[in-house]
Amino acid sequence: MTEFFENGVIRSVLDGNINDFEQLVTAYEKNVYNLALRMVGDPDDAADITQETFIKAYRALGSFRGDSKFSSWIYRIASNVCLDFLRSRSRRAQVPLSFENEDAEGEIELPDMSQNPEEVLMKKLSMEAVRRGMEKLPPKQRQILVLRELCGLSYAELAQTLSVEEGTVKSRIFRARKRLCAILLGDGNISDDAASISGKGDAEE
């Protein structure tokens, strides 16, 4: 669905053609569900969060001004619903992350992994090691890594989604990767040498 068409659908819904909202649900339901599943780990909870996300989006549609992509706007709603869920249930350390193609063997492929040692290191880690490490991240750090590394949002899209400057996005990603590396080191998934290499990456990206 193109941005131009999306804006036309939104205008139609706001004009009273509420059934047209289903077109937006159809276009983004899978992506929102996958984001939620990666954040909270349980398929049933992810389905509930997906439903709540679109309910909130429908109710707030009048506040969408079109100064950002609709995808960024809906991802922001979805990720905030996930954060509320994680906080209210106090499940941060217990939530098992889910990835697509869980039966696939080998390394997890993370987008845009050629810029610094942390990215190169993470690319070499197994899916299971990354899964276990991310389970232990605070919700906001898990959020930004899910959106960046697994959903593939650019820095600009993340800035729109989280309503922050791009510099803040880069700083948050840097700190989240550092913490994940520390967790993986503590769990014995990476060596001290690898961790020291990761520490020589961009100071704040």
PDB file of C-alpha atoms in Angstrom:
ATOM      1  CA  MET A   1       0.000   0.000   0.000  1.00  0.00           C
ATOM      2  CA  THR A   2       1.544   3.319  -1.091  1.00  0.00           C
ATOM      3  CA  GLU A   3       1.715   6.322   1.209  1.00  0.00           C
ATOM      4  CA  PHE A   4      -0.571   8.262  -1.138  1.00  0.00           C
ATOM      5  CA  PHE A   5      -3.167   5.497  -1.074  1.00  0.00           C
ATOM      6  CA  GLU A   6      -2.872   5.161   2.719  1.00  0.00           C
ATOM      7  CA  ASN A   7      -3.589   8.857   3.163  1.00  0.00           C
ATOM      8  CA  GLY A   8      -6.633   8.508   0.936  1.00  0.00           C
ATOM      9  CA  VAL A   9      -7.912   5.602   3.019  1.00  0.00           C
ATOM     10  CA  ILE A  10      -7.338   7.571   6.211  1.00  0.00           C
ATOM     11  CA  ARG A  11      -9.258  10.543   4.851  1.00  0.00           C
ATOM     12  CA  SER A  12     -12.075   8.211   3.833  1.00  0.00           C
ATOM     13  CA  VAL A  13     -12.271   6.698   7.329  1.00  0.00           C
ATOM     14  CA  LEU A  14     -12.274  10.136   8.929  1.00  0.00           C
ATOM     15  CA  ASP A  15     -15.060  11.147   6.538  1.00  0.00           C
ATOM     16  CA  GLY A  16     -17.205   8.395   8.016  1.00  0.00           C
ATOM     17  CA  ASN A  17     -16.411   5.386   5.864  1.00  0.00           C
ATOM     18  CA  ILE A  18     -15.301   3.360   8.860  1.00  0.00           C
ATOM     19  CA  ASN A  19     -15.237   0.060   6.967  1.00  0.00           C
ATOM     20  CA  ASP A  20     -12.275   1.355   4.962  1.00  0.00           C
ATOM     21  CA  PHE A  21     -10.145   1.056   8.098  1.00  0.00           C
ATOM     22  CA  GLU A  22     -10.052  -2.679   7.389  1.00  0.00           C
ATOM     23  CA  GLN A  23      -7.715  -1.914   4.479  1.00  0.00           C
ATOM     24  CA  LEU A  24      -5.151  -0.534   6.907  1.00  0.00           C
ATOM     25  CA  VAL A  25      -5.599  -3.527   9.190  1.00  0.00           C
ATOM     26  CA  THR A  26      -5.043  -5.899   6.285  1.00  0.00           C
ATOM     27  CA  ALA A  27      -1.923  -4.014   5.183  1.00  0.00           C
ATOM     28  CA  TYR A  28      -0.249  -3.908   8.600  1.00  0.00           C
ATOM     29  CA  GLU A  29      -1.731  -6.678  10.712  1.00  0.00           C
ATOM     30  CA  LYS A  30       1.047  -9.182  10.012  1.00  0.00           C
ATOM     31  CA  ASN A  31       3.848  -6.694  10.668  1.00  0.00           C
ATOM     32  CA  VAL A  32       2.253  -5.501  13.893  1.00  0.00           C
ATOM     33  CA  TYR A  33       1.711  -9.080  15.041  1.00  0.00           C
ATOM     34  CA  ASN A  34       5.333 -10.008  14.298  1.00  0.00           C
ATOM     35  CA  LEU A  35       6.578  -6.964  16.175  1.00  0.00           C
ATOM     36  CA  ALA A  36       4.416  -7.868  19.170  1.00  0.00           C
ATOM     37  CA  LEU A  37       5.475 -11.503  19.054  1.00  0.00           C
ATOM     38  CA  ARG A  38       9.129 -10.513  19.083  1.00  0.00           C
ATOM     39  CA  MET A  39       8.523  -8.146  21.994  1.00  0.00           C
ATOM     40  CA  VAL A  40       6.378 -10.317  24.269  1.00  0.00           C
ATOM     41  CA  GLY A  41       7.069 -13.832  23.038  1.00  0.00           C
ATOM     42  CA  ASP A  42       3.642 -15.423  23.407  1.00  0.00           C
ATOM     43  CA  PRO A  43       1.402 -15.822  20.315  1.00  0.00           C
ATOM     44  CA  ASP A  44      -1.849 -15.314  22.233  1.00  0.00           C
ATOM     45  CA  ASP A  45      -0.541 -12.180  23.934  1.00  0.00           C
ATOM     46  CA  ALA A  46       0.785 -10.938  20.592  1.00  0.00           C
ATOM     47  CA  ALA A  47      -2.660 -11.429  19.038  1.00  0.00           C
ATOM     48  CA  ASP A  48      -4.280  -9.466  21.878  1.00  0.00           C
ATOM     49  CA  ILE A  49      -1.713  -6.688  21.517  1.00  0.00           C
ATOM     50  CA  THR A  50      -2.320  -6.566  17.758  1.00  0.00           C
ATOM     51  CA  GLN A  51      -6.041  -6.139  18.329  1.00  0.00           C
ATOM     52  CA  GLU A  52      -5.470  -3.460  20.969  1.00  0.00           C
ATOM     53  CA  THR A  53      -3.044  -1.652  18.672  1.00  0.00           C
ATOM     54  CA  PHE A  54      -5.606  -1.295  15.895  1.00  0.00           C
ATOM     55  CA  ILE A  55      -8.327  -0.278  18.331  1.00  0.00           C
ATOM     56  CA  LYS A  56      -6.058   2.482  19.637  1.00  0.00           C
ATOM     57  CA  ALA A  57      -5.056   3.424  16.097  1.00  0.00           C
ATOM     58  CA  TYR A  58      -8.686   3.717  14.989  1.00  0.00           C
ATOM     59  CA  ARG A  59      -9.579   5.881  17.990  1.00  0.00           C
ATOM     60  CA  ALA A  60      -6.550   8.114  17.459  1.00  0.00           C
ATOM     61  CA  LEU A  61      -6.682   8.250  13.666  1.00  0.00           C
ATOM     62  CA  GLY A  62      -7.738  11.879  13.708  1.00  0.00           C
ATOM     63  CA  SER A  63      -4.412  12.762  15.333  1.00  0.00           C
ATOM     64  CA  PHE A  64      -2.412  11.309  12.433  1.00  0.00           C
ATOM     65  CA  ARG A  65      -1.151  14.353  10.542  1.00  0.00           C
ATOM     66  CA  GLY A  66       0.782  12.655   7.775  1.00  0.00           C
ATOM     67  CA  ASP A  67       4.101  14.255   8.753  1.00  0.00           C
ATOM     68  CA  SER A  68       5.484  10.741   9.264  1.00  0.00           C
ATOM     69  CA  LYS A  69       4.795   7.430   7.586  1.00  0.00           C
ATOM     70  CA  PHE A  70       1.685   5.594   8.729  1.00  0.00           C
ATOM     71  CA  SER A  71       3.897   2.549   9.327  1.00  0.00           C
ATOM     72  CA  SER A  72       6.020   4.545  11.794  1.00  0.00           C
ATOM     73  CA  TRP A  73       2.884   5.777  13.522  1.00  0.00           C
ATOM     74  CA  ILE A  74       1.348   2.295  13.875  1.00  0.00           C
ATOM     75  CA  TYR A  75       4.673   0.789  15.006  1.00  0.00           C
ATOM     76  CA  ARG A  76       4.893   3.439  17.713  1.00  0.00           C
ATOM     77  CA  ILE A  77       1.449   2.525  18.982  1.00  0.00           C
ATOM     78  CA  ALA A  78       2.216  -1.195  18.836  1.00  0.00           C
ATOM     79  CA  SER A  79       5.569  -0.949  20.574  1.00  0.00           C
ATOM     80  CA  ASN A  80       4.102   1.242  23.318  1.00  0.00           C
ATOM     81  CA  VAL A  81       1.318  -1.279  23.893  1.00  0.00           C
ATOM     82  CA  CYS A  82       4.023  -3.948  24.171  1.00  0.00           C
ATOM     83  CA  LEU A  83       5.961  -1.868  26.686  1.00  0.00           C
ATOM     84  CA  ASP A  84       2.829  -1.370  28.782  1.00  0.00           C
ATOM     85  CA  PHE A  85       2.214  -5.106  28.656  1.00  0.00           C
ATOM     86  CA  LEU A  86       5.751  -5.979  29.735  1.00  0.00           C
ATOM     87  CA  ARG A  87       5.695  -3.482  32.579  1.00  0.00           C
ATOM     88  CA  SER A  88       2.249  -4.385  33.880  1.00  0.00           C
ATOM     89  CA  ARG A  89       2.972  -8.089  33.898  1.00  0.00           C
ATOM     90  CA  SER A  90       6.534  -7.757  35.184  1.00  0.00           C
ATOM     91  CA  ARG A  91       7.556 -10.388  32.684  1.00  0.00           C
ATOM     92  CA  ARG A  92      10.701  -8.844  31.274  1.00  0.00           C
ATOM     93  CA  ALA A  93      13.078 -11.581  32.399  1.00  0.00           C
ATOM     94  CA  GLN A  94      10.641 -14.406  31.731  1.00  0.00           C
ATOM     95  CA  VAL A  95       9.336 -13.572  28.261  1.00  0.00           C
ATOM     96  CA  PRO A  96      10.670 -16.014  25.630  1.00  0.00           C
ATOM     97  CA  LEU A  97      11.238 -14.088  22.417  1.00  0.00           C
ATOM     98  CA  SER A  98       9.869 -15.579  19.236  1.00  0.00           C
ATOM     99  CA  PHE A  99      11.523 -15.280  15.839  1.00  0.00           C
ATOM    100  CA  GLU A 100      10.232 -16.265  12.439  1.00  0.00           C
ATOM    101  CA  ASN A 101      11.644 -19.491  11.062  1.00  0.00           C
ATOM    102  CA  GLU A 102      12.454 -20.797  14.532  1.00  0.00           C
ATOM    103  CA  ASP A 103      13.321 -24.210  13.140  1.00  0.00           C
ATOM    104  CA  ALA A 104      16.022 -22.776  10.906  1.00  0.00           C
ATOM    105  CA  GLU A 105      19.531 -23.662  11.936  1.00  0.00           C
ATOM    106  CA  GLY A 106      22.621 -21.481  11.847  1.00  0.00           C
ATOM    107  CA  GLU A 107      23.142 -17.784  12.410  1.00  0.00           C
ATOM    108  CA  ILE A 108      20.498 -15.113  12.829  1.00  0.00           C
ATOM    109  CA  GLU A 109      20.608 -12.624   9.975  1.00  0.00           C
ATOM    110  CA  LEU A 110      20.325  -9.060  11.252  1.00  0.00           C
ATOM    111  CA  PRO A 111      19.950  -6.151   8.801  1.00  0.00           C
ATOM    112  CA  ASP A 112      22.610  -3.463   8.278  1.00  0.00           C
ATOM    113  CA  MET A 113      25.371  -5.257  10.112  1.00  0.00           C
ATOM    114  CA  SER A 114      28.475  -3.843   8.437  1.00  0.00           C
ATOM    115  CA  GLN A 115      29.136  -0.609  10.276  1.00  0.00           C
ATOM    116  CA  ASN A 116      30.855  -1.430  13.567  1.00  0.00           C
ATOM    117  CA  PRO A 117      32.256  -4.311  15.640  1.00  0.00           C
ATOM    118  CA  GLU A 118      29.062  -4.785  17.699  1.00  0.00           C
ATOM    119  CA  GLU A 119      27.068  -5.370  14.528  1.00  0.00           C
ATOM    120  CA  VAL A 120      29.635  -7.795  13.128  1.00  0.00           C
ATOM    121  CA  LEU A 121      29.741  -9.646  16.440  1.00  0.00           C
ATOM    122  CA  MET A 122      25.948  -9.910  16.700  1.00  0.00           C
ATOM    123  CA  LYS A 123      25.746 -11.276  13.168  1.00  0.00           C
ATOM    124  CA  LYS A 124      28.015 -14.141  14.146  1.00  0.00           C
ATOM    125  CA  LEU A 125      25.968 -15.127  17.174  1.00  0.00           C
ATOM    126  CA  SER A 126      23.424 -17.900  17.012  1.00  0.00           C
ATOM    127  CA  MET A 127      19.713 -17.146  16.979  1.00  0.00           C
ATOM    128  CA  GLU A 128      19.296 -18.893  20.310  1.00  0.00           C
ATOM    129  CA  ALA A 129      22.065 -16.867  21.986  1.00  0.00           C
ATOM    130  CA  VAL A 130      20.548 -13.580  20.789  1.00  0.00           C
ATOM    131  CA  ARG A 131      17.088 -14.737  21.860  1.00  0.00           C
ATOM    132  CA  ARG A 132      18.220 -15.532  25.393  1.00  0.00           C
ATOM    133  CA  GLY A 133      20.192 -12.325  25.685  1.00  0.00           C
ATOM    134  CA  MET A 134      17.372 -10.085  24.496  1.00  0.00           C
ATOM    135  CA  GLU A 135      14.998 -11.663  27.006  1.00  0.00           C
ATOM    136  CA  LYS A 136      17.095 -10.020  29.712  1.00  0.00           C
ATOM    137  CA  LEU A 137      17.130  -6.522  28.252  1.00  0.00           C
ATOM    138  CA  PRO A 138      14.987  -3.777  29.791  1.00  0.00           C
ATOM    139  CA  PRO A 139      11.789  -3.234  27.766  1.00  0.00           C
ATOM    140  CA  LYS A 140      12.895  -0.015  26.034  1.00  0.00           C
ATOM    141  CA  GLN A 141      16.220  -1.493  24.981  1.00  0.00           C
ATOM    142  CA  ARG A 142      14.471  -4.599  23.699  1.00  0.00           C
ATOM    143  CA  GLN A 143      12.020  -2.341  21.856  1.00  0.00           C
ATOM    144  CA  ILE A 144      14.641  -0.403  19.930  1.00  0.00           C
ATOM    145  CA  LEU A 145      16.624  -3.516  18.993  1.00  0.00           C
ATOM    146  CA  VAL A 146      13.488  -5.315  17.818  1.00  0.00           C
ATOM    147  CA  LEU A 147      12.523  -2.324  15.685  1.00  0.00           C
ATOM    148  CA  ARG A 148      16.044  -1.823  14.328  1.00  0.00           C
ATOM    149  CA  GLU A 149      17.586  -5.268  14.010  1.00  0.00           C
ATOM    150  CA  LEU A 150      14.533  -7.467  13.464  1.00  0.00           C
ATOM    151  CA  CYS A 151      11.956  -5.152  11.863  1.00  0.00           C
ATOM    152  CA  GLY A 152      14.632  -3.338   9.853  1.00  0.00           C
ATOM    153  CA  LEU A 153      13.582   0.267  10.529  1.00  0.00           C
ATOM    154  CA  SER A 154      16.079   2.921   9.460  1.00  0.00           C
ATOM    155  CA  TYR A 155      17.382   5.525  11.893  1.00  0.00           C
ATOM    156  CA  ALA A 156      15.011   8.068  10.334  1.00  0.00           C
ATOM    157  CA  GLU A 157      12.041   5.720  10.689  1.00  0.00           C
ATOM    158  CA  LEU A 158      12.994   4.948  14.282  1.00  0.00           C
ATOM    159  CA  ALA A 159      13.186   8.661  15.030  1.00  0.00           C
ATOM    160  CA  GLN A 160       9.665   9.063  13.664  1.00  0.00           C
ATOM    161  CA  THR A 161       8.388   5.992  15.469  1.00  0.00           C
ATOM    162  CA  LEU A 162       9.825   6.933  18.860  1.00  0.00           C
ATOM    163  CA  SER A 163       9.395  10.714  18.447  1.00  0.00           C
ATOM    164  CA  VAL A 164      13.069  11.447  19.149  1.00  0.00           C
ATOM    165  CA  GLU A 165      16.039  12.838  17.239  1.00  0.00           C
ATOM    166  CA  GLU A 166      18.145  10.527  15.081  1.00  0.00           C
ATOM    167  CA  GLY A 167      21.116  11.171  17.355  1.00  0.00           C
ATOM    168  CA  THR A 168      19.101   9.890  20.291  1.00  0.00           C
ATOM    169  CA  VAL A 169      18.146   6.799  18.306  1.00  0.00           C
ATOM    170  CA  LYS A 170      21.797   6.026  17.546  1.00  0.00           C
ATOM    171  CA  SER A 171      22.775   6.551  21.182  1.00  0.00           C
ATOM    172  CA  ARG A 172      20.006   4.254  22.425  1.00  0.00           C
ATOM    173  CA  ILE A 173      20.913   1.543  19.926  1.00  0.00           C
ATOM    174  CA  PHE A 174      24.562   1.810  20.926  1.00  0.00           C
ATOM    175  CA  ARG A 175      23.722   1.403  24.634  1.00  0.00           C
ATOM    176  CA  ALA A 176      21.315  -1.459  23.954  1.00  0.00           C
ATOM    177  CA  ARG A 177      23.916  -3.342  21.891  1.00  0.00           C
ATOM    178  CA  LYS A 178      26.528  -2.753  24.599  1.00  0.00           C
ATOM    179  CA  ARG A 179      24.204  -4.136  27.240  1.00  0.00           C
ATOM    180  CA  LEU A 180      23.302  -7.122  25.087  1.00  0.00           C
ATOM    181  CA  CYS A 181      26.998  -7.864  24.546  1.00  0.00           C
ATOM    182  CA  ALA A 182      27.555  -7.657  28.308  1.00  0.00           C
ATOM    183  CA  ILE A 183      24.678 -10.076  28.902  1.00  0.00           C
ATOM    184  CA  LEU A 184      26.004 -12.493  26.301  1.00  0.00           C
ATOM    185  CA  LEU A 185      29.465 -12.255  27.846  1.00  0.00           C
ATOM    186  CA  GLY A 186      28.033 -13.015  31.286  1.00  0.00           C
ATOM    187  CA  ASP A 187      26.152 -15.982  29.866  1.00  0.00           C
ATOM    188  CA  GLY A 188      29.315 -17.315  28.242  1.00  0.00           C
ATOM    189  CA  ASN A 189      28.028 -16.821  24.701  1.00  0.00           C
ATOM    190  CA  ILE A 190      30.931 -14.554  23.705  1.00  0.00           C
ATOM    191  CA  SER A 191      34.545 -14.401  24.845  1.00  0.00           C
ATOM    192  CA  ASP A 192      36.313 -11.600  26.719  1.00  0.00           C
ATOM    193  CA  ASP A 193      38.309 -10.903  23.557  1.00  0.00           C
ATOM    194  CA  ALA A 194      35.151 -10.519  21.485  1.00  0.00           C
ATOM    195  CA  ALA A 195      33.626  -8.265  24.126  1.00  0.00           C
ATOM    196  CA  SER A 196      36.761  -6.092  24.185  1.00  0.00           C
ATOM    197  CA  ILE A 197      36.590  -5.795  20.406  1.00  0.00           C
ATOM    198  CA  SER A 198      32.951  -4.712  20.628  1.00  0.00           C
ATOM    199  CA  GLY A 199      33.961  -2.041  23.112  1.00  0.00           C
ATOM    200  CA  LYS A 200      36.129  -0.396  20.443  1.00  0.00           C
ATOM    201  CA  GLY A 201      33.140   0.432  18.232  1.00  0.00           C
ATOM    202  CA  ASP A 202      31.722   3.875  17.591  1.00  0.00           C
ATOM    203  CA  ALA A 203      31.481   5.700  20.883  1.00  0.00           C
ATOM    204  CA  GLU A 204      27.921   6.837  20.263  1.00  0.00           C
ATOM    205  CA  GLU A 205      27.475   5.615  16.687  1.00  0.00           C
TER     206      GLU A 205
END
